[in-house]
Short mmCIF file of C-alpha atoms in Angstrom, two decimals:
data_model
loop_
_atom_site.label_atom_id
_atom_site.label_comp_id
_atom_site.label_asym_id
_atom_site.label_seq_id
_atom_site.Cartn_x
_atom_site.Cartn_y
_atom_site.Cartn_z
CA MET A 1 -33.03 4.06 -21.67
CA PRO A 2 -31.84 2.05 -24.02
CA ASN A 3 -30.10 -1.30 -22.64
CA LEU A 4 -26.19 -0.64 -21.89
CA ALA A 5 -25.52 -4.62 -22.22
CA CYS A 6 -26.93 -4.06 -25.73
CA ILE A 7 -25.13 -0.90 -26.66
CA VAL A 8 -22.09 -2.78 -25.87
CA VAL A 9 -22.81 -5.86 -27.70
CA SER A 10 -23.89 -3.72 -31.00
CA CYS A 11 -20.95 -1.72 -31.21
CA VAL A 12 -18.55 -4.57 -30.56
CA LEU A 13 -19.75 -7.35 -32.85
CA GLY A 14 -20.49 -4.26 -35.07
CA LEU A 15 -16.72 -3.64 -35.36
CA ALA A 16 -16.53 -7.44 -36.32
CA THR A 17 -18.81 -7.39 -38.96
CA ARG A 18 -18.13 -8.15 -42.74
CA SER A 19 -20.00 -6.52 -45.43
CA HIS A 20 -21.77 -9.25 -47.17
CA ALA A 21 -23.43 -9.29 -50.52
CA HIS A 22 -26.50 -11.58 -50.30
CA ARG A 23 -29.02 -11.79 -52.87
CA GLU A 24 -31.80 -8.57 -52.41
CA SER A 25 -34.55 -10.12 -51.58
CA SER A 26 -36.79 -10.31 -48.20
CA GLN A 27 -39.63 -12.36 -49.80
CA HIS A 28 -37.11 -16.14 -49.20
CA PHE A 29 -40.88 -17.37 -49.52
CA VAL A 30 -43.22 -18.29 -51.79
CA SER A 31 -47.36 -18.48 -50.64
CA VAL A 32 -48.76 -21.71 -51.60
CA PRO A 33 -51.24 -21.74 -54.21
CA ASP A 34 -54.67 -22.41 -53.96
CA GLN A 35 -55.48 -25.55 -53.07
CA GLN A 36 -56.97 -25.93 -56.55
CA VAL A 37 -54.01 -24.53 -58.60
CA GLN A 38 -50.83 -26.62 -58.94
CA LEU A 39 -47.02 -24.94 -57.92
CA THR A 40 -45.39 -24.35 -61.15
CA GLU A 41 -41.90 -24.58 -62.46
CA ALA A 42 -42.42 -20.26 -62.02
CA ASP A 43 -43.48 -20.21 -58.51
CA ILE A 44 -40.15 -22.45 -57.80
CA ASP A 45 -38.35 -19.68 -59.59
CA ASN A 46 -39.71 -16.82 -57.78
CA SER A 47 -38.29 -18.19 -54.41
CA PRO A 48 -35.05 -18.24 -53.11
CA LEU A 49 -35.82 -20.83 -50.96
CA LEU A 50 -37.34 -23.13 -53.40
CA SER A 51 -35.23 -22.97 -56.15
CA LEU A 52 -32.05 -23.60 -53.94
CA HIS A 53 -34.28 -27.05 -52.84
CA ARG A 54 -34.84 -27.80 -56.20
CA ASP A 55 -31.08 -27.18 -57.14
CA LEU A 56 -30.14 -29.42 -54.41
CA VAL A 57 -32.34 -31.99 -54.81
CA ASN A 58 -31.43 -32.21 -59.20
CA ILE A 59 -28.15 -33.37 -58.00
CA ASP A 60 -27.14 -36.73 -57.43
CA SER A 61 -25.11 -37.15 -53.93
CA THR A 62 -25.76 -40.87 -53.21
CA SER A 63 -23.30 -41.65 -50.77
CA GLY A 64 -19.50 -41.84 -52.33
CA THR A 65 -21.05 -39.46 -54.79
CA GLU A 66 -21.22 -35.97 -53.13
CA GLY A 67 -18.61 -34.16 -55.00
CA HIS A 68 -20.71 -32.78 -57.19
CA LEU A 69 -23.33 -31.31 -54.56
CA GLY A 70 -20.27 -30.23 -52.26
CA ASP A 71 -18.96 -27.88 -55.38
CA TYR A 72 -22.61 -26.08 -56.01
CA LEU A 73 -23.24 -25.53 -52.80
CA THR A 74 -19.95 -24.23 -52.39
CA HIS A 75 -19.99 -22.23 -55.39
CA PHE A 76 -23.94 -20.86 -53.67
CA LEU A 77 -22.19 -19.77 -50.17
CA GLN A 78 -19.26 -17.89 -51.88
CA SER A 79 -21.46 -15.81 -53.50
CA HIS A 80 -23.09 -14.77 -50.80
CA ASN A 81 -19.71 -13.91 -48.71
CA TYR A 82 -19.43 -16.57 -46.44
CA THR A 83 -16.02 -18.04 -45.87
CA VAL A 84 -15.69 -22.04 -47.41
CA GLU A 85 -13.78 -25.04 -46.11
CA LYS A 86 -12.92 -28.04 -47.65
CA GLN A 87 -12.21 -30.69 -45.59
CA HIS A 88 -11.96 -33.63 -48.56
CA LEU A 89 -12.30 -36.87 -47.34
CA PRO A 90 -11.36 -40.58 -48.62
CA PRO A 91 -12.88 -42.14 -51.37
CA LEU A 92 -16.31 -44.70 -50.04
CA SER A 93 -15.09 -48.16 -49.51
CA THR A 94 -17.53 -50.18 -51.49
CA SER A 95 -17.59 -52.23 -48.27
CA ASN A 96 -19.59 -49.40 -46.36
CA SER A 97 -21.49 -48.73 -49.32
CA PRO A 98 -22.82 -52.70 -51.24
CA THR A 99 -25.47 -50.99 -52.92
CA HIS A 100 -23.33 -48.42 -54.67
CA PRO A 101 -19.76 -49.18 -54.95
CA ALA A 102 -17.34 -46.81 -54.16
CA LYS A 103 -16.48 -43.71 -57.78
CA PRO A 104 -12.75 -43.10 -57.52
CA ASP A 105 -13.97 -40.08 -59.79
CA HIS A 106 -15.86 -38.32 -57.76
CA ASP A 107 -14.56 -36.14 -54.96
CA ARG A 108 -15.61 -36.04 -51.29
CA PHE A 109 -15.51 -33.51 -48.92
CA ASN A 110 -17.08 -31.69 -45.99
CA ILE A 111 -17.93 -28.17 -46.05
CA LEU A 112 -17.49 -25.31 -43.18
CA ALA A 113 -18.75 -22.12 -43.67
CA TYR A 114 -19.26 -19.38 -41.99
CA PRO A 115 -20.94 -15.83 -42.68
CA GLY A 116 -18.33 -13.73 -40.83
CA THR A 117 -14.83 -13.22 -39.67
CA ALA A 118 -14.59 -16.62 -37.35
CA ARG A 119 -13.98 -20.44 -38.13
CA GLN A 120 -15.22 -20.44 -34.62
CA THR A 121 -18.33 -19.64 -33.45
CA PRO A 122 -20.84 -20.35 -30.53
CA ILE A 123 -23.32 -21.80 -32.63
CA LEU A 124 -23.38 -24.37 -35.35
CA LEU A 125 -26.17 -25.23 -37.75
CA THR A 126 -25.45 -28.77 -39.04
CA THR A 127 -26.48 -31.42 -41.79
CA HIS A 128 -25.88 -34.01 -44.45
CA LEU A 129 -25.04 -33.75 -48.07
CA ASP A 130 -25.63 -37.26 -49.00
CA THR A 131 -28.67 -39.71 -49.61
CA VAL A 132 -29.70 -42.90 -49.87
CA PRO A 133 -29.52 -44.70 -53.40
CA PRO A 134 -31.40 -44.46 -56.11
CA PHE A 135 -31.52 -40.85 -57.17
CA TYR A 136 -34.58 -39.75 -58.97
CA ASN A 137 -35.00 -36.36 -59.57
CA TYR A 138 -37.24 -33.61 -58.39
CA THR A 139 -40.66 -33.36 -59.94
CA LEU A 140 -43.56 -31.21 -58.82
CA HIS A 141 -47.23 -33.02 -57.48
CA PRO A 142 -50.63 -30.75 -56.64
CA PRO A 143 -51.41 -28.45 -55.52
CA SER A 144 -47.79 -28.36 -53.70
CA ASN A 145 -45.72 -31.43 -52.66
CA ILE A 146 -42.38 -31.44 -53.86
CA HIS A 147 -40.74 -35.01 -54.44
CA GLY A 148 -37.20 -36.83 -55.36
CA ARG A 149 -34.53 -37.85 -53.39
CA GLY A 150 -33.43 -35.90 -51.35
CA THR A 151 -36.51 -33.58 -51.03
CA VAL A 152 -37.15 -34.16 -47.08
CA ASP A 153 -33.35 -35.90 -45.76
CA ALA A 154 -31.35 -34.26 -45.56
CA LYS A 155 -31.49 -31.39 -48.55
CA ALA A 156 -34.60 -29.39 -46.53
CA CYS A 157 -32.85 -29.13 -44.19
CA ILE A 158 -29.30 -27.80 -45.68
CA ALA A 159 -32.22 -24.71 -47.76
CA THR A 160 -33.91 -24.24 -44.72
CA GLN A 161 -31.27 -24.15 -42.33
CA PHE A 162 -29.01 -21.37 -45.18
CA PHE A 163 -32.36 -19.40 -45.09
CA ALA A 164 -33.07 -19.02 -41.52
CA LEU A 165 -29.36 -17.87 -40.62
CA ASP A 166 -30.00 -15.37 -43.99
CA SER A 167 -33.18 -13.93 -42.10
CA LEU A 168 -31.28 -13.81 -39.22
CA LEU A 169 -28.24 -11.81 -40.53
CA ARG A 170 -30.50 -9.60 -42.30
CA SER A 171 -32.70 -8.79 -39.60
CA SER A 172 -29.48 -8.03 -37.56
CA THR A 173 -30.95 -10.44 -35.14
CA ALA A 174 -27.85 -12.44 -35.57
CA SER A 175 -24.08 -11.69 -35.68
CA PRO A 176 -21.92 -12.97 -38.21
CA ASN A 177 -19.94 -14.12 -35.68
CA SER A 178 -22.28 -16.33 -34.15
CA ILE A 179 -23.21 -19.06 -36.14
CA SER A 180 -21.20 -21.56 -38.70
CA LEU A 181 -22.93 -24.13 -41.13
CA LEU A 182 -21.30 -27.27 -41.17
CA LEU A 183 -22.86 -30.26 -44.60
CA VAL A 184 -20.76 -33.59 -44.10
CA SER A 185 -20.85 -36.72 -45.94
CA GLY A 186 -21.49 -40.10 -45.70
CA GLU A 187 -23.92 -39.50 -43.17
CA GLU A 188 -26.32 -42.68 -44.33
CA VAL A 189 -23.06 -44.76 -44.60
CA GLY A 190 -22.00 -44.79 -41.18
CA GLY A 191 -20.90 -40.92 -40.46
CA ASP A 192 -17.31 -40.91 -41.63
CA GLY A 193 -17.61 -37.17 -42.70
CA MET A 194 -19.20 -35.86 -39.25
CA LEU A 195 -16.18 -38.31 -37.34
CA ALA A 196 -13.69 -36.55 -39.71
CA ALA A 197 -14.95 -32.94 -38.41
CA ASN A 198 -13.45 -33.96 -35.24
CA ALA A 199 -10.61 -33.38 -36.40
CA LEU A 200 -11.31 -29.33 -37.50
CA ASN A 201 -10.55 -29.25 -33.87
CA LEU A 202 -13.48 -26.37 -33.42
CA THR A 203 -16.01 -26.38 -30.43
CA TRP A 204 -19.31 -25.49 -29.92
CA GLU A 205 -21.99 -24.24 -27.27
CA THR A 206 -24.69 -25.00 -29.30
CA VAL A 207 -25.48 -27.87 -32.61
CA VAL A 208 -28.24 -27.72 -33.81
CA PHE A 209 -28.87 -30.76 -36.32
CA GLY A 210 -31.41 -31.31 -39.04
CA GLU A 211 -32.77 -34.41 -40.28
CA PRO A 212 -36.72 -34.74 -40.74
CA THR A 213 -38.52 -34.24 -37.52
CA ASP A 214 -42.08 -33.83 -38.93
CA GLY A 215 -41.31 -29.76 -37.65
CA LYS A 216 -40.98 -31.00 -34.22
CA LEU A 217 -37.99 -31.30 -31.59
CA ALA A 218 -36.83 -34.02 -31.32
CA THR A 219 -36.20 -35.21 -27.52
CA GLY A 220 -33.86 -38.26 -28.19
CA HIS A 221 -33.38 -41.33 -30.39
CA LYS A 222 -32.86 -44.85 -30.38
CA GLY A 223 -29.25 -46.14 -31.00
CA ILE A 224 -27.79 -49.12 -33.38
CA LEU A 225 -26.03 -51.80 -33.62
CA ILE A 226 -24.56 -53.24 -36.68
CA PHE A 227 -23.64 -57.04 -36.98
CA THR A 228 -22.79 -59.81 -40.26
CA LEU A 229 -23.00 -63.07 -39.74
CA THR A 230 -20.79 -64.94 -42.36
CA ALA A 231 -21.31 -69.66 -42.77
CA HIS A 232 -18.70 -70.95 -43.99
CA GLY A 233 -19.99 -74.61 -45.55
CA LYS A 234 -18.63 -76.84 -48.06
CA ALA A 235 -20.00 -76.97 -51.64
CA GLY A 236 -21.05 -79.93 -53.17
CA HIS A 237 -23.80 -81.51 -55.74
CA SER A 238 -26.57 -80.94 -53.94
CA GLY A 239 -28.16 -84.35 -55.46
CA TYR A 240 -25.75 -85.42 -53.01
CA PRO A 241 -26.98 -83.16 -49.99
CA TRP A 242 -24.25 -85.66 -47.67
CA LEU A 243 -21.23 -84.59 -49.46
CA GLY A 244 -21.10 -81.27 -48.65
CA LYS A 245 -22.44 -79.04 -45.98
CA SER A 246 -25.10 -76.10 -46.42
CA ALA A 247 -23.63 -72.34 -44.93
CA VAL A 248 -27.07 -70.85 -45.94
CA HIS A 249 -29.13 -74.71 -43.66
CA MET A 250 -26.33 -73.44 -40.78
CA LEU A 251 -27.61 -69.62 -41.34
CA LEU A 252 -31.36 -69.89 -41.05
CA PRO A 253 -31.32 -71.27 -37.61
CA ALA A 254 -29.12 -68.47 -36.20
CA LEU A 255 -31.20 -66.45 -37.78
CA ALA A 256 -34.33 -67.57 -35.82
CA ALA A 257 -32.78 -67.46 -32.97
CA LEU A 258 -31.72 -63.70 -32.97
CA GLN A 259 -35.20 -62.84 -33.67
CA ALA A 260 -36.86 -64.96 -30.53
CA LEU A 261 -34.47 -62.81 -28.71
CA GLU A 262 -36.24 -60.95 -25.57
CA LEU A 263 -34.74 -57.49 -26.52
CA PRO A 264 -34.45 -53.97 -23.79
CA ALA A 265 -37.39 -51.87 -23.93
CA SER A 266 -37.57 -48.03 -22.35
CA GLU A 267 -40.53 -45.88 -21.11
CA LYS A 268 -39.16 -43.27 -23.47
CA TYR A 269 -38.18 -45.04 -26.89
CA GLY A 270 -40.54 -48.48 -26.74
CA ASN A 271 -39.05 -51.34 -27.89
CA SER A 272 -36.26 -52.47 -29.45
CA THR A 273 -36.00 -53.47 -33.31
CA LEU A 274 -33.84 -56.46 -35.13
CA ASN A 275 -34.00 -55.89 -39.06
CA ILE A 276 -32.43 -58.88 -41.25
CA GLY A 277 -31.45 -56.53 -44.01
CA GLN A 278 -29.74 -58.08 -46.25
CA VAL A 279 -29.20 -62.01 -46.58
CA GLU A 280 -26.46 -63.78 -49.21
CA GLY A 281 -25.24 -67.05 -49.96
CA GLY A 282 -25.27 -70.10 -52.79
CA VAL A 283 -24.43 -69.82 -56.22
CA ALA A 284 -27.03 -71.98 -57.62
CA ALA A 285 -29.90 -73.89 -56.44
CA ASN A 286 -28.74 -77.12 -57.62
CA VAL A 287 -25.35 -76.52 -55.42
CA ILE A 288 -25.20 -76.84 -51.72
CA ALA A 289 -23.81 -73.14 -50.72
CA GLU A 290 -20.06 -73.17 -49.92
CA ARG A 291 -20.88 -69.71 -48.36
CA ALA A 292 -23.75 -67.54 -46.76
CA SER A 293 -23.79 -64.13 -44.58
CA ALA A 294 -26.25 -62.03 -43.23
CA LYS A 295 -26.05 -58.20 -42.03
CA ILE A 296 -28.77 -56.93 -39.42
CA GLY A 297 -29.21 -53.91 -37.42
CA ILE A 298 -30.51 -53.74 -34.13
CA ARG A 299 -32.46 -50.61 -32.95
CA LEU A 300 -31.60 -50.21 -29.53
CA ALA A 301 -34.16 -48.35 -27.19
CA GLY A 302 -32.47 -49.25 -23.64
CA GLY A 303 -29.10 -50.40 -22.13
CA GLU A 304 -25.97 -49.90 -24.10
CA PRO A 305 -24.24 -52.11 -27.02
CA GLU A 306 -21.51 -53.80 -25.53
CA GLY A 307 -24.27 -55.72 -23.15
CA LEU A 308 -26.43 -56.52 -26.39
CA LYS A 309 -23.08 -57.50 -28.47
CA ARG A 310 -22.72 -60.13 -25.67
CA LEU A 311 -25.94 -61.52 -26.17
CA VAL A 312 -25.98 -61.68 -29.56
CA ARG A 313 -22.76 -63.75 -29.67
CA GLU A 314 -24.02 -65.66 -27.07
CA THR A 315 -27.08 -66.43 -28.88
CA VAL A 316 -25.84 -67.66 -32.37
CA ARG A 317 -22.46 -69.82 -30.61
CA ALA A 318 -25.24 -71.63 -28.97
CA VAL A 319 -27.17 -72.16 -32.41
CA ASP A 320 -23.94 -72.89 -34.32
CA ALA A 321 -20.15 -72.02 -33.02
CA ASP A 322 -18.63 -72.33 -36.79
CA ILE A 323 -20.76 -69.36 -37.16
CA VAL A 324 -18.90 -66.09 -37.42
CA VAL A 325 -20.22 -62.68 -35.80
CA ASN A 326 -18.24 -59.28 -36.97
CA PHE A 327 -20.03 -56.27 -35.35
CA HIS A 328 -19.28 -52.94 -37.27
CA GLY A 329 -18.05 -49.36 -35.99
CA GLY A 330 -20.28 -47.25 -34.92
CA ALA A 331 -22.58 -49.11 -32.15
CA TYR A 332 -24.33 -46.28 -29.65
CA GLY A 333 -26.73 -46.36 -27.14
CA PRO A 334 -29.87 -44.38 -27.30
CA VAL A 335 -28.98 -40.99 -27.95
CA PRO A 336 -30.92 -37.90 -25.04
CA LEU A 337 -31.51 -34.72 -27.16
CA ASP A 338 -32.20 -31.18 -25.86
CA SER A 339 -35.61 -29.59 -26.27
CA ASP A 340 -35.85 -26.72 -23.44
CA ILE A 341 -37.30 -24.36 -26.10
CA GLU A 342 -40.77 -23.18 -25.98
CA GLY A 343 -43.18 -23.54 -28.96
CA PHE A 344 -42.69 -27.00 -30.30
CA ASP A 345 -43.93 -30.40 -30.24
CA THR A 346 -41.93 -33.43 -29.52
CA ILE A 347 -40.89 -36.80 -30.58
CA THR A 348 -38.78 -39.58 -30.36
CA VAL A 349 -37.50 -41.01 -33.19
CA ASN A 350 -36.13 -44.38 -34.26
CA TYR A 351 -33.37 -43.71 -36.51
CA GLY A 352 -29.31 -42.87 -36.05
CA THR A 353 -27.63 -39.59 -36.57
CA ASP A 354 -24.77 -37.93 -36.65
CA VAL A 355 -25.34 -36.33 -33.30
CA PRO A 356 -22.96 -39.28 -31.76
CA ASN A 357 -20.22 -39.03 -33.96
CA LEU A 358 -19.64 -34.95 -33.13
CA ASP A 359 -17.18 -34.79 -30.50
CA GLY A 360 -18.00 -31.80 -27.37
CA LYS A 361 -20.00 -30.87 -24.88
CA HIS A 362 -22.68 -28.76 -26.51
CA LYS A 363 -26.65 -28.58 -26.88
CA ARG A 364 -27.67 -30.94 -29.50
CA TYR A 365 -31.59 -30.03 -30.60
CA LEU A 366 -32.84 -32.22 -33.44
CA TYR A 367 -35.42 -30.03 -36.21
CA GLY A 368 -36.05 -30.63 -39.45
CA PRO A 369 -39.02 -30.30 -42.24
CA GLY A 370 -40.23 -33.40 -43.36
CA SER A 371 -41.33 -36.60 -42.27
CA ILE A 372 -38.32 -39.36 -41.79
CA LEU A 373 -41.88 -42.13 -42.70
CA VAL A 374 -41.40 -41.43 -46.35
CA ALA A 375 -37.62 -40.35 -46.56
CA HIS A 376 -35.43 -43.23 -48.38
CA SER A 377 -38.47 -44.18 -50.05
CA ASP A 378 -39.49 -44.35 -53.78
CA HIS A 379 -42.35 -41.57 -53.16
CA GLU A 380 -39.56 -39.38 -50.91
CA HIS A 381 -41.88 -35.78 -50.81
CA LEU A 382 -42.74 -33.05 -48.62
CA SER A 383 -44.82 -29.75 -49.12
CA VAL A 384 -43.67 -25.97 -49.77
CA GLU A 385 -45.64 -25.62 -46.07
CA GLN A 386 -43.21 -27.47 -44.46
CA LEU A 387 -40.69 -25.40 -45.75
CA GLU A 388 -41.49 -22.84 -45.05
CA GLU A 389 -42.56 -23.40 -41.55
CA ALA A 390 -39.00 -25.30 -40.95
CA VAL A 391 -37.44 -21.98 -41.85
CA GLU A 392 -38.88 -20.82 -38.82
CA GLY A 393 -38.21 -23.58 -36.64
CA TYR A 394 -34.87 -23.23 -37.33
CA LYS A 395 -35.32 -19.25 -36.65
CA ARG A 396 -37.49 -19.53 -33.04
CA ILE A 397 -34.42 -22.21 -32.13
CA LEU A 398 -31.61 -19.92 -33.41
CA ARG A 399 -32.98 -16.80 -31.83
CA ALA A 400 -33.71 -18.91 -28.25
CA VAL A 401 -30.36 -19.44 -27.94
CA LEU A 402 -29.03 -16.23 -29.23
CA GLY A 403 -30.52 -15.09 -26.09
CA ARG A 404 -30.09 -17.16 -23.42
CA ARG A 405 -26.21 -16.54 -24.54
CA GLU A 406 -26.63 -12.54 -23.49
CA GLY A 407 -29.22 -13.36 -20.55
CA LYS A 408 -32.27 -12.15 -21.88
CA GLY A 409 -35.42 -13.45 -22.39
CA ASP A 410 -36.46 -10.99 -24.84
CA LEU A 411 -33.81 -10.65 -28.21
CA GLN A 412 -35.10 -8.24 -30.04
CA MET A 413 -34.07 -5.50 -27.54
CA CYS A 414 -30.91 -5.77 -28.92
CA THR A 415 -29.49 -6.25 -32.01
CA PHE A 416 -26.37 -6.88 -33.96
CA SER A 417 -25.40 -4.13 -36.50
CA TYR A 418 -25.02 -5.77 -40.25
CA PRO A 419 -24.73 -3.37 -43.04
CA GLN A 420 -27.61 -4.03 -46.13
CA HIS A 421 -26.65 -4.00 -49.84
#
């Protein structure tokens, strides 16, 4: 006898279902060529998954210039009968991205997209549109590797999240009103897009964040604290150093003291790490430097930002009280994540994400294809296999979440009405 609850759910959700003109293809993927045969453009063209990934990578979306990619995805999602809402953002300030100044002619926005009638869904898939600089194009490398800026971080997540959801809708495993997509700008430069998304006034039971995790479920990631040291000296001729005061000479002992700090550690995340990422100062070798600054990032394996801020201030003050310490916004401690889904290896990661930028009491999963070890590099890449496996990985996560919502161990016992075209 059929499960009565399943019949009721099927009927109710069937009434809410919209007609979808999805691309007619159950073949989202392409078989990986033999190890001696190079992946070709024809293989990419014949795969909706791989061709979407290629198109995304070939659009420059360096932080501050996400608009062109957003426009492409808006059209793509609308062509698949998604309702698309744009949440516009201000231009990215040059202070947030010194390596990639804002371009006023570039529109920036977040994308909220949903395949049904409801913008408020219980489950959210989310990742980011922007990449770090510099942009470089999509290229194929034998036998089945794909190189290019954003191939991993995070355009692989955009493509695989879409096709995972598409597959579940096609198989009637998910209702169109159960899952939505949120694609945000600015993740790589402080998360202004995700912070702005809180103004959408939406809540979710479960949010699946897309970042490169090597196809594993992350159990947590380190926190972060970013700050700038600024020293002001007195300019003069370098042949007469007693007539001036070098800001560079002021700064160097403070940096050495910070490097010698004993930072928090934990069993789960290991050691906190400090990186002096950017140093600027002076104008010429024969001029005493009037100004110098250093931008520093600490990845927190334990403790909280406020305690570490005090330690940094005290350390710098003990070296030179004239050095100014400015802490950037968005600091947070280690971030625990949910990983209670069977069938996945788990991992902790050292990078930051948009997870703490999204308000709410939802369950938080972090998953995605590719390795962070090649992201942000001049050889960013992943394989066709990793893309295909990620589609299945996202589907496994979503099936587990949907199954729990219905209180059933096997979601396949209860399906939803979803028209095929």
